[in-house]
Short mmCIF file of C-alpha atoms in Angstrom, two decimals:
data_model
loop_
_atom_site.label_atom_id
_atom_site.label_comp_id
_atom_site.label_asym_id
_atom_site.label_seq_id
_atom_site.Cartn_x
_atom_site.Cartn_y
_atom_site.Cartn_z
CA MET A 10 -28.32 -36.73 3.49
CA THR A 11 -26.04 -35.75 0.79
CA ILE A 12 -22.27 -37.59 0.60
CA THR A 13 -20.04 -35.83 -1.52
CA GLU A 14 -16.38 -36.23 -2.51
CA THR A 15 -14.58 -33.22 -0.99
CA PRO A 16 -15.08 -32.12 2.30
CA GLN A 17 -16.82 -28.74 3.18
CA LEU A 18 -13.84 -26.19 3.31
CA PRO A 19 -15.07 -23.15 5.99
CA ASN A 20 -14.79 -20.28 3.33
CA GLY A 21 -13.12 -22.50 0.84
CA VAL A 22 -10.05 -22.62 2.90
CA ASN A 23 -8.18 -26.13 3.86
CA VAL A 24 -7.22 -24.69 7.38
CA GLU A 25 -6.03 -28.27 8.27
CA ALA A 26 -3.78 -28.59 5.18
CA LEU A 27 -2.25 -24.94 6.58
CA LEU A 28 -2.23 -25.96 10.29
CA GLY A 29 -0.24 -29.29 9.19
CA ALA A 30 2.41 -27.41 6.65
CA ARG A 31 3.44 -25.34 9.55
CA GLU A 32 3.94 -28.52 12.19
CA ALA A 33 5.61 -29.70 9.29
CA PHE A 34 7.73 -26.76 8.82
CA LYS A 35 8.43 -26.71 12.53
CA GLY A 36 10.77 -29.25 11.77
CA ASP A 37 12.71 -27.61 9.51
CA THR A 38 12.74 -24.11 8.62
CA SER A 39 14.73 -23.87 5.47
CA LEU A 40 11.23 -24.79 3.70
CA THR A 41 9.73 -22.20 4.78
CA LYS A 42 12.87 -19.43 2.48
CA PHE A 43 10.78 -19.09 -0.73
CA THR A 44 11.79 -16.29 -3.55
CA TRP A 45 9.25 -15.22 -5.53
CA ARG A 46 10.18 -14.94 -9.06
CA ALA A 47 8.47 -12.37 -12.29
CA ARG A 48 9.80 -11.81 -15.80
CA ASN A 49 9.43 -8.63 -17.64
CA GLU A 50 9.60 -7.60 -20.82
CA TRP A 51 9.06 -4.34 -22.52
CA VAL A 52 6.98 -4.24 -25.09
CA ASN A 53 6.80 0.24 -26.60
CA GLY A 54 6.40 3.39 -24.95
CA THR A 55 5.17 2.59 -21.19
CA HIS A 56 3.51 -0.64 -21.86
CA SER A 57 5.04 -3.79 -20.48
CA ARG A 58 4.68 -7.47 -20.17
CA THR A 59 5.07 -9.41 -17.13
CA THR A 60 5.52 -13.33 -17.02
CA ILE A 61 4.96 -15.56 -13.45
CA ASP A 62 5.26 -19.32 -13.53
CA ASP A 63 7.89 -20.44 -11.39
CA PHE A 64 9.12 -19.26 -7.51
CA SER A 65 11.29 -21.52 -5.28
CA GLY A 66 10.42 -22.97 -1.84
CA VAL A 67 9.98 -25.81 0.29
CA GLY A 68 13.07 -27.00 -0.30
CA GLY A 69 13.06 -26.58 -4.17
CA GLU A 70 12.05 -24.77 -7.54
CA GLN A 71 8.25 -25.12 -7.90
CA SER A 72 5.88 -23.15 -10.16
CA HIS A 73 1.87 -22.60 -10.36
CA ASN A 74 -0.22 -24.53 -12.17
CA SER A 75 0.25 -22.69 -15.53
CA PRO A 76 1.76 -19.19 -16.51
CA GLN A 77 -0.06 -16.03 -15.87
CA VAL A 78 0.71 -12.37 -17.90
CA HIS A 79 0.24 -9.61 -16.48
CA ASP A 80 0.92 -6.20 -18.68
CA ALA A 81 0.69 -2.73 -17.45
CA ASP A 82 0.63 0.42 -18.60
CA HIS A 83 0.12 4.25 -17.96
CA PRO A 84 -3.18 6.28 -19.13
CA ALA A 85 -3.64 7.93 -21.62
CA LEU A 86 -3.52 11.34 -19.92
CA PHE A 87 0.12 10.75 -19.63
CA ALA A 88 0.07 9.91 -23.44
CA ALA A 89 0.30 6.82 -23.20
CA GLU A 90 -1.96 3.36 -24.70
CA ASP A 91 -3.25 3.04 -21.40
CA ASN A 92 -3.01 -0.93 -22.65
CA ASP A 93 -3.24 -2.32 -19.07
CA SER A 94 -3.38 -0.71 -14.95
CA THR A 95 -0.76 1.06 -13.67
CA PRO A 96 1.80 -0.31 -11.89
CA VAL A 97 0.67 1.67 -9.10
CA GLU A 98 -2.60 0.55 -9.51
CA PHE A 99 -1.10 -3.00 -9.23
CA VAL A 100 0.27 -2.26 -6.20
CA LEU A 101 -3.22 -1.59 -4.47
CA HIS A 102 -4.60 -4.55 -6.40
CA ALA A 103 -1.26 -7.02 -4.27
CA LEU A 104 -2.78 -4.83 -1.01
CA ALA A 105 -6.40 -6.00 -1.47
CA ALA A 106 -5.84 -9.50 -2.66
CA CYS A 107 -3.39 -10.39 -0.01
CA LEU A 108 -5.62 -8.55 3.12
CA THR A 109 -8.48 -10.42 1.68
CA GLY A 110 -7.33 -14.09 1.31
CA GLY A 111 -6.02 -13.59 5.03
CA VAL A 112 -9.45 -12.19 6.24
CA ALA A 113 -10.62 -15.88 4.76
CA ALA A 114 -8.25 -17.58 6.05
CA VAL A 115 -8.25 -16.29 9.61
CA ALA A 116 -11.86 -16.33 9.65
CA ALA A 117 -12.16 -19.81 8.41
CA ASN A 118 -9.52 -20.70 11.61
CA ARG A 119 -11.81 -19.11 13.67
CA GLY A 120 -14.50 -20.76 12.21
CA VAL A 121 -16.41 -17.79 11.23
CA LYS A 122 -18.76 -18.33 7.82
CA LEU A 123 -17.93 -15.09 5.16
CA ASN A 124 -20.83 -14.14 2.84
CA SER A 125 -18.81 -11.59 1.28
CA VAL A 126 -15.54 -9.11 1.50
CA ASN A 127 -15.44 -6.10 -0.27
CA SER A 128 -12.51 -3.44 -0.23
CA VAL A 129 -12.14 -0.01 -1.60
CA ILE A 130 -8.32 0.67 -1.98
CA GLU A 131 -6.99 4.10 -2.21
CA GLY A 132 -3.19 5.65 -2.26
CA ASP A 133 -2.92 9.21 -2.47
CA MET A 134 0.11 10.11 -4.88
CA ASP A 135 1.75 13.24 -5.49
CA LEU A 136 3.27 12.87 -9.59
CA GLN A 137 5.28 15.88 -8.97
CA GLY A 138 7.99 13.71 -7.84
CA ILE A 139 7.81 11.25 -11.09
CA LEU A 140 7.98 13.97 -13.44
CA GLY A 141 10.48 15.77 -11.62
CA MET A 142 9.52 18.85 -10.78
CA ASP A 143 9.96 18.39 -7.16
CA ARG A 144 12.81 16.50 -6.25
CA GLU A 145 12.54 16.32 -2.04
CA GLY A 146 8.91 14.86 -2.51
CA ARG A 147 8.65 11.41 -2.99
CA ASN A 148 7.68 9.31 -5.91
CA GLY A 149 5.52 7.12 -4.53
CA TYR A 150 2.52 7.22 -2.00
CA SER A 151 2.26 8.78 0.55
CA SER A 152 -0.60 7.93 2.05
CA VAL A 153 -2.68 4.62 1.33
CA ARG A 154 -6.44 3.86 2.73
CA VAL A 155 -8.54 0.40 2.91
CA VAL A 156 -12.16 0.11 3.98
CA PHE A 157 -13.58 -3.22 3.87
CA GLU A 158 -16.70 -3.98 3.69
CA ILE A 159 -17.47 -7.72 5.53
CA ASP A 160 -20.95 -9.62 5.89
CA ALA A 161 -20.50 -12.32 8.04
CA ASP A 162 -22.21 -14.63 10.57
CA ALA A 163 -20.24 -12.79 13.27
CA SER A 164 -20.17 -9.84 15.58
CA ASP A 165 -18.73 -5.90 14.03
CA GLU A 166 -16.13 -7.13 17.02
CA GLU A 167 -14.76 -10.80 15.56
CA ILE A 168 -15.40 -9.07 12.17
CA GLU A 169 -12.27 -6.40 13.31
CA ALA A 170 -10.85 -8.63 15.24
CA ILE A 171 -10.23 -10.94 11.62
CA VAL A 172 -8.88 -8.53 10.08
CA ALA A 173 -6.78 -6.95 12.39
CA GLN A 174 -5.51 -10.54 12.29
CA SER A 175 -4.97 -10.53 8.61
CA ARG A 176 -2.89 -7.25 8.80
CA ASN A 177 -0.57 -8.48 11.61
CA ARG A 178 -0.05 -11.63 9.24
CA SER A 179 0.10 -9.43 6.02
CA ALA A 180 2.83 -10.04 3.74
CA VAL A 181 2.11 -7.27 1.61
CA TYR A 182 1.20 -4.96 4.04
CA ASP A 183 4.68 -5.60 5.52
CA ILE A 184 6.18 -4.97 2.29
CA LEU A 185 4.45 -1.43 2.13
CA THR A 186 4.90 -0.68 5.48
CA GLY A 187 7.90 -1.04 6.18
CA ASN A 188 11.48 -0.52 4.13
CA VAL A 189 12.59 -3.49 1.93
CA PRO A 190 16.39 -3.34 0.41
CA VAL A 191 15.26 -3.46 -3.82
CA GLU A 192 18.87 -3.93 -5.74
CA ILE A 193 18.51 -3.19 -9.34
CA THR A 194 21.64 -4.14 -11.33
CA VAL A 195 22.08 -4.40 -15.50
CA ALA A 196 23.62 -7.45 -16.79
CA ALA A 197 26.76 -7.06 -18.91
CA LYS A 198 26.39 -7.80 -22.67
CA MET B 153 9.51 9.41 -49.10
CA THR B 154 6.82 8.11 -46.89
CA ILE B 155 4.20 10.01 -45.35
CA THR B 156 2.92 9.05 -41.87
CA GLU B 157 -0.46 10.31 -39.83
CA THR B 158 1.49 10.01 -36.66
CA PRO B 159 4.88 11.66 -35.87
CA GLN B 160 7.61 8.88 -35.16
CA LEU B 161 7.87 8.65 -31.10
CA PRO B 162 11.13 7.37 -29.48
CA ASN B 163 10.82 4.22 -28.19
CA GLY B 164 6.87 4.69 -28.70
CA VAL B 165 7.15 7.62 -25.86
CA ASN B 166 5.36 10.64 -26.49
CA VAL B 167 8.56 13.11 -24.95
CA GLU B 168 6.94 16.34 -26.22
CA ALA B 169 4.08 15.87 -24.21
CA LEU B 170 5.20 14.62 -21.15
CA LEU B 171 7.68 17.56 -21.18
CA GLY B 172 4.32 19.65 -21.86
CA ALA B 173 2.13 18.47 -19.41
CA ARG B 174 5.28 19.49 -16.40
CA GLU B 175 5.54 22.68 -18.07
CA ALA B 176 1.41 22.92 -17.31
CA PHE B 177 1.87 21.44 -13.95
CA LYS B 178 4.09 23.97 -12.73
CA GLY B 179 1.71 26.52 -12.77
CA ASP B 180 -0.77 25.32 -10.32
CA THR B 181 0.63 21.86 -8.39
CA SER B 182 -3.00 21.08 -7.19
CA LEU B 183 -3.03 19.55 -10.99
CA THR B 184 -0.62 16.79 -9.62
CA LYS B 185 -2.56 15.68 -6.79
CA PHE B 186 -3.58 11.75 -7.42
CA THR B 187 -5.57 9.24 -5.59
CA TRP B 188 -5.81 5.71 -8.02
CA ARG B 189 -8.15 3.63 -6.35
CA ALA B 190 -9.15 -0.49 -6.89
CA ARG B 191 -12.49 -1.95 -5.96
CA ASN B 192 -11.35 -5.64 -4.77
CA GLU B 193 -14.34 -8.69 -4.09
CA TRP B 194 -13.36 -11.65 -2.08
CA VAL B 195 -14.48 -14.78 -4.63
CA ASN B 196 -13.79 -17.97 -2.15
CA GLY B 197 -10.65 -19.66 0.10
CA THR B 198 -8.01 -16.76 -1.12
CA HIS B 199 -9.05 -16.59 -4.80
CA SER B 200 -10.17 -12.42 -5.22
CA ARG B 201 -10.47 -10.34 -7.73
CA THR B 202 -9.62 -6.52 -8.24
CA THR B 203 -11.55 -4.04 -10.68
CA ILE B 204 -9.40 -0.67 -11.88
CA ASP B 205 -11.02 1.68 -13.20
CA ASP B 206 -11.49 5.14 -12.03
CA PHE B 207 -8.86 7.62 -10.34
CA SER B 208 -8.87 11.42 -9.73
CA GLY B 209 -6.01 13.49 -10.74
CA VAL B 210 -5.22 16.41 -13.10
CA GLY B 211 -8.45 18.31 -10.57
CA GLY B 212 -11.06 15.87 -11.46
CA GLU B 213 -12.16 11.88 -11.93
CA GLN B 214 -10.72 10.39 -14.76
CA SER B 215 -10.81 7.24 -15.61
CA HIS B 216 -8.71 4.74 -17.71
CA ASN B 217 -10.10 3.50 -21.38
CA SER B 218 -11.37 0.43 -20.00
CA PRO B 219 -11.80 -1.46 -16.69
CA GLN B 220 -8.77 -3.69 -15.82
CA VAL B 221 -9.99 -7.01 -13.96
CA HIS B 222 -6.90 -8.82 -12.30
CA ASP B 223 -7.37 -11.88 -9.83
CA ALA B 224 -4.96 -13.29 -7.07
CA ASP B 225 -4.37 -16.66 -5.37
CA HIS B 226 -2.62 -18.85 -3.73
CA PRO B 227 -0.21 -21.55 -5.69
CA ALA B 228 -1.78 -25.21 -4.46
CA LEU B 229 1.27 -25.82 -2.28
CA PHE B 230 -0.62 -24.12 0.09
CA ALA B 231 -4.00 -26.29 -0.33
CA ALA B 232 -5.34 -23.07 -2.31
CA GLU B 233 -6.60 -23.16 -5.77
CA ASP B 234 -3.98 -21.11 -7.83
CA ASN B 235 -6.43 -19.40 -9.93
CA ASP B 236 -3.85 -16.49 -10.39
CA SER B 237 -0.94 -14.72 -9.37
CA THR B 238 -0.14 -14.62 -5.70
CA PRO B 239 -0.27 -11.07 -4.08
CA VAL B 240 3.36 -10.82 -3.65
CA GLU B 241 4.25 -11.64 -7.27
CA PHE B 242 1.84 -8.40 -8.25
CA VAL B 243 4.17 -6.62 -6.40
CA LEU B 244 7.60 -7.91 -8.35
CA HIS B 245 5.23 -6.82 -11.45
CA ALA B 246 4.90 -3.69 -9.96
CA LEU B 247 8.15 -2.66 -9.56
CA ALA B 248 9.38 -4.18 -12.99
CA ALA B 249 6.68 -2.51 -14.96
CA CYS B 250 7.75 1.04 -12.94
CA LEU B 251 10.87 0.86 -13.51
CA THR B 252 10.72 0.12 -17.29
CA GLY B 253 8.27 2.25 -18.33
CA GLY B 254 10.47 4.35 -16.80
CA VAL B 255 13.53 3.20 -18.76
CA ALA B 256 11.61 3.66 -21.60
CA ALA B 257 10.81 7.15 -21.14
CA VAL B 258 14.65 8.18 -19.74
CA ALA B 259 16.06 6.34 -22.67
CA ALA B 260 13.42 8.09 -25.25
CA ASN B 261 13.93 11.50 -23.36
CA ARG B 262 17.87 11.35 -24.14
CA GLY B 263 17.87 10.35 -27.69
CA VAL B 264 18.71 6.40 -26.79
CA LYS B 265 17.15 4.10 -29.05
CA LEU B 266 15.89 0.68 -26.97
CA ASN B 267 15.94 -2.27 -29.25
CA SER B 268 14.81 -4.70 -25.87
CA VAL B 269 14.53 -4.40 -22.16
CA ASN B 270 13.69 -7.22 -20.56
CA SER B 271 14.27 -8.28 -16.52
CA VAL B 272 13.99 -10.97 -14.05
CA ILE B 273 12.60 -9.67 -10.42
CA GLU B 274 12.78 -11.73 -7.05
CA GLY B 275 12.35 -11.43 -3.86
CA ASP B 276 12.82 -13.00 -0.77
CA MET B 277 10.32 -14.20 1.98
CA ASP B 278 10.40 -16.23 5.18
CA LEU B 279 6.29 -18.27 4.78
CA GLN B 280 7.53 -17.99 9.06
CA GLY B 281 5.78 -14.71 8.98
CA ILE B 282 2.29 -15.13 7.32
CA LEU B 283 2.06 -19.00 9.16
CA GLY B 284 2.51 -17.30 12.53
CA MET B 285 5.66 -19.71 13.23
CA ASP B 286 7.68 -16.89 14.04
CA ARG B 287 6.03 -13.34 15.25
CA GLU B 288 9.82 -11.80 15.11
CA GLY B 289 10.38 -12.59 11.91
CA ARG B 290 8.75 -9.94 8.83
CA ASN B 291 5.75 -11.54 6.68
CA GLY B 292 6.97 -9.85 3.11
CA TYR B 293 10.37 -9.07 1.06
CA SER B 294 13.67 -9.59 3.09
CA SER B 295 15.37 -8.30 -0.24
CA VAL B 296 14.21 -7.88 -3.84
CA ARG B 297 16.87 -8.11 -6.78
CA VAL B 298 16.69 -6.62 -10.46
CA VAL B 299 18.42 -7.89 -13.30
CA PHE B 300 18.11 -5.75 -16.72
CA GLU B 301 19.63 -7.01 -19.48
CA ILE B 302 18.80 -4.09 -22.08
CA ASP B 303 19.85 -3.93 -25.99
CA ALA B 304 20.29 -0.23 -26.75
CA ASP B 305 22.10 1.99 -28.75
CA ALA B 306 24.37 3.21 -26.52
CA SER B 307 27.24 2.63 -23.89
CA ASP B 308 27.12 0.43 -21.24
CA GLU B 309 27.52 3.50 -19.47
CA GLU B 310 24.39 4.88 -20.79
CA ILE B 311 22.34 2.38 -20.24
CA GLU B 312 23.28 2.02 -16.63
CA ALA B 313 22.75 5.88 -16.22
CA ILE B 314 19.24 4.98 -17.90
CA VAL B 315 18.22 2.79 -15.69
CA ALA B 316 19.43 5.00 -12.42
CA GLN B 317 17.62 7.54 -13.84
CA SER B 318 14.23 5.27 -14.17
CA ARG B 319 14.92 4.14 -10.45
CA ASN B 320 15.16 7.34 -8.71
CA ARG B 321 11.99 8.47 -10.51
CA SER B 322 10.12 5.32 -10.10
CA ALA B 323 6.55 5.27 -7.68
CA VAL B 324 7.34 1.34 -6.44
CA TYR B 325 10.30 1.69 -5.76
CA ASP B 326 9.92 4.19 -3.49
CA ILE B 327 6.87 2.47 -2.02
CA LEU B 328 8.89 -0.50 -1.67
CA THR B 329 12.38 1.13 -0.17
CA GLY B 330 10.02 3.70 2.12
CA ASN B 331 7.11 3.23 4.60
CA VAL B 332 3.91 4.11 3.26
CA PRO B 333 1.70 4.44 5.83
CA VAL B 334 -1.85 1.93 5.44
CA GLU B 335 -4.31 2.70 7.12
CA ILE B 336 -7.43 -0.20 7.27
CA THR B 337 -10.89 0.41 8.66
CA VAL B 338 -14.20 -2.01 8.74
CA ALA B 339 -17.46 -0.14 7.01
CA ALA B 340 -20.02 0.19 9.73
CA LYS B 341 -22.62 -2.42 8.57
#
């Protein structure tokens, strides 16, 4: 018999805590209103740097364990310095991470042990838009594809259902497939 | 008199190369069809890791100067390990970086020298969606706000116009404000 300090969490997900939070929030749904926040600073050319630290939710200001810094740039092909991934690639990262975290949580809730979850995410984009060549075409992705490879102690049907449920709950999937109103202003000097 | 090896680029943006590319692409618009790509691997719990390296465009396979690795996780508040920013925060990073790179490029093209560009990006989200409490509400952002602070050798009106033009050409702004079809499949084992 092995005695461990922390309980074994299925897929590393604390299902009990999540279900407990859901119950607690039912009494006061103002607690579920979150505002996520990022601060960006231009570095040079198309290179910029974002710091992510604080956010608000559960009725007050919160912060991450530590601030995280993320750069972005354009590739050398666009006569840029390629200091980091492009903004549109970060959108793919966000989608993959959201769906994959969801797969782990849904699988844990269903008692399914995951051995591995890999995905390849692709997005098609015609650069005529951002280059100003074709003002009729769209600037962003015309389509995005996600292909999962999942090894789990479950049938193909159970795995398909877990992925479908993750998609149904995914914030980033909803952001991409629905219209998000975006307001851009310039602060007075 | 100072002799430098490289020409001075306005705001660090190679405007001539970009305008040259636009002219070259006009002869063969198959060159502007890009596919961006990301590969994600589940680590543990809601923690996953994305590698971004290769993409296709300008008629063939391309790659970045070096692969970039980005993690994502959920915060401690959600009983997770908070190893990195959340997927929805990466969406804000992508939007900020896209608009800011655009501001630098548009300003350079208009002969406006930027001294500094800072922005705060916020996104509102009701967690009832992703927690499965309210299946009518949306899972992602109900609204996003971007506030720029820009110090440039230009009038307020010129700065406003530069930001507006960056928005009009922004791929990530278009992805958020328009519907992107997303197909999710599970590869057969």
